[in-house]
Amino acid sequence: MPTVDEQYDMVEAGRFQVEGGIEGIRAYASSLGLKNIEFVQGLFQDTLPPLLATGVKFGLAHVDADIYSACKYAQDTVWPSLVKGAYITYDDPLDSTNMGAMQALEEMIVERDIRTEQMFPHPVLRAHL
Ligand SMILES: C[S@@+](CC[C@H](N)C(=O)[O-])C[C@H]1O[C@@H](n2cnc3c(N)ncnc32)[C@H](O)[C@@H]1O
């Protein structure tokens, strides 16, 4: 977890260290027989721009980053690359420690004048309808 904004975020920087790093995660996925996953290491702020520059489009974006800066950056950056009717879902806003994720979700709804299709257990929105 990178630096957090104490105005919104109750999780602490440095949380979510994974034993073995990204190779440990790859090995775990492999042990489960998962072959259709591509792991990309780094902050969204560094990894998303080159990916989006390829022109890739998404039918689903699942935002699971807990903190305000990451959720806000991810949703705003990926929005133009969502196809019409694409799902954008959130993992964390209903968790009381993740007020930053809720703040980002609220801004998503207000700024784009969209409605939630589902709120529990995970908020679900549709893009460009
Ligand atoms: C609740 S964990 C979820 C991880 C994963 N989706 C899972 O279910 O195991 C939140 C993750 O968001 C990541 N994160 C937070 N800010 C980020 C950012 N700016 N760029 C990339 N990842 C970020 C943290 O490193 C952490 O691993």
XYZ file of C-alpha atoms and ligand atoms in Angstrom:
156
model
C 0.000 0.000 0.000
C 1.492 3.338 -1.032
C 1.250 6.595 0.891
C -2.289 7.175 2.115
C -4.330 10.329 2.722
C -5.301 10.411 6.389
C -8.267 12.636 5.537
C -9.917 9.599 3.914
C -7.927 6.444 4.434
C -7.658 4.314 7.555
C -5.377 1.645 6.068
C -1.694 2.143 6.662
C 1.056 2.536 4.065
C 3.035 -0.676 3.586
C 0.133 -3.033 4.243
C -0.444 -6.016 1.918
C 3.176 -7.144 1.611
C 3.060 -10.547 -0.024
C 5.591 -13.226 0.845
C 7.723 -13.938 -2.208
C 6.596 -10.775 -3.977
C 5.119 -11.017 -7.456
C 6.854 -14.353 -8.107
C 5.087 -15.722 -5.026
C 1.765 -14.521 -6.414
C 2.508 -16.055 -9.822
C 3.412 -19.348 -8.174
C 0.218 -19.299 -6.106
C -1.925 -18.634 -9.188
C -0.123 -21.374 -11.028
C -0.727 -23.796 -8.144
C -4.442 -23.113 -8.553
C -4.244 -23.893 -12.256
C -5.014 -20.309 -13.248
C -3.524 -19.609 -16.648
C -5.474 -16.637 -17.967
C -4.169 -13.941 -15.625
C -1.535 -11.350 -16.422
C 0.009 -9.746 -13.349
C 1.283 -6.195 -13.743
C 3.490 -4.887 -10.968
C 3.465 -1.225 -9.977
C 1.212 1.690 -9.186
C -1.804 2.313 -11.431
C -0.383 5.780 -12.011
C 2.624 4.149 -13.713
C 1.110 1.008 -15.248
C -2.251 2.164 -16.602
C -1.100 4.851 -19.087
C 1.053 2.507 -21.234
C -1.675 -0.153 -21.158
C -4.408 2.294 -22.205
C -2.168 3.745 -24.901
C -2.469 0.395 -26.718
C -6.158 1.199 -27.298
C -7.409 -1.724 -25.214
C -11.103 -1.576 -24.211
C -12.691 -3.122 -21.133
C -16.064 -4.716 -20.413
C -15.315 -4.944 -16.694
C -13.175 -2.937 -14.314
C -13.081 -4.148 -10.725
C -11.633 -1.434 -8.477
C -10.110 -3.026 -5.372
C -7.544 -0.587 -4.031
C -8.962 0.577 -0.669
C -7.574 4.099 -0.717
C -8.919 7.309 -2.190
C -6.047 8.268 -4.481
C -5.859 4.852 -6.148
C -9.618 4.340 -6.569
C -10.061 7.870 -7.896
C -7.152 7.574 -10.309
C -8.211 4.126 -11.537
C -11.863 5.018 -12.135
C -11.142 8.309 -13.876
C -8.356 6.897 -16.007
C -10.137 3.743 -17.114
C -13.526 5.412 -17.730
C -12.845 6.455 -21.368
C -11.682 2.902 -22.134
C -14.861 1.199 -20.891
C -17.178 0.000 -23.652
C -20.823 1.053 -23.640
C -22.566 -0.873 -20.853
C -19.303 -2.042 -19.284
C -19.411 -2.873 -15.620
C -17.349 -0.953 -13.100
C -17.446 -2.610 -9.701
C -15.935 -1.693 -6.354
C -14.653 -4.060 -3.720
C -14.176 -1.851 -0.706
C -16.435 1.184 -0.197
C -18.831 -0.534 2.205
C -16.006 -1.477 4.560
C -15.875 1.096 7.369
C -12.097 1.413 7.136
C -12.266 2.360 3.458
C -13.852 5.772 3.498
C -11.511 6.813 0.694
C -12.971 4.179 -1.603
C -16.474 5.428 -0.715
C -15.410 9.012 -1.402
C -14.131 8.000 -4.845
C -17.331 6.044 -5.585
C -19.496 9.022 -4.590
C -17.492 11.295 -6.865
C -17.874 8.783 -9.704
C -21.662 8.817 -9.310
C -22.033 12.567 -8.879
C -19.569 13.658 -11.553
C -21.082 11.371 -14.213
C -24.697 11.508 -13.027
C -24.974 7.713 -13.044
C -26.849 5.266 -10.781
C -25.708 2.137 -8.997
C -27.144 -1.035 -10.501
C -26.398 -2.837 -7.239
C -24.941 -1.599 -3.942
C -24.468 -4.733 -1.820
C -22.243 -6.679 -1.385
C -20.271 -4.705 -3.960
C -21.319 -1.498 -5.693
C -21.888 -2.026 -9.416
C -22.168 0.736 -12.036
C -22.561 0.644 -15.815
C -20.621 2.899 -18.125
C -21.832 5.144 -20.930
C -25.504 4.085 -20.903
C -7.496 -4.890 -0.567
S -5.992 -5.091 -1.488
C -6.665 -5.969 -2.852
C -5.676 -6.721 -3.596
C -6.284 -7.719 -4.613
N -7.287 -7.099 -5.458
C -6.826 -8.911 -3.900
O -8.047 -9.089 -3.836
O -6.040 -9.672 -3.356
C -5.759 -3.453 -2.086
C -4.554 -3.360 -2.971
O -4.551 -2.094 -3.624
C -3.201 -1.823 -3.920
N -3.047 -0.405 -4.280
C -3.349 0.682 -3.550
N -3.042 1.798 -4.221
C -2.557 1.405 -5.436
C -2.089 2.100 -6.590
N -2.039 3.441 -6.633
N -1.661 1.380 -7.643
C -1.687 0.022 -7.604
N -2.138 -0.705 -6.555
C -2.570 -0.007 -5.481
C -2.457 -2.212 -2.661
O -1.117 -2.501 -2.932
C -3.224 -3.488 -2.248
O -2.570 -4.637 -2.728
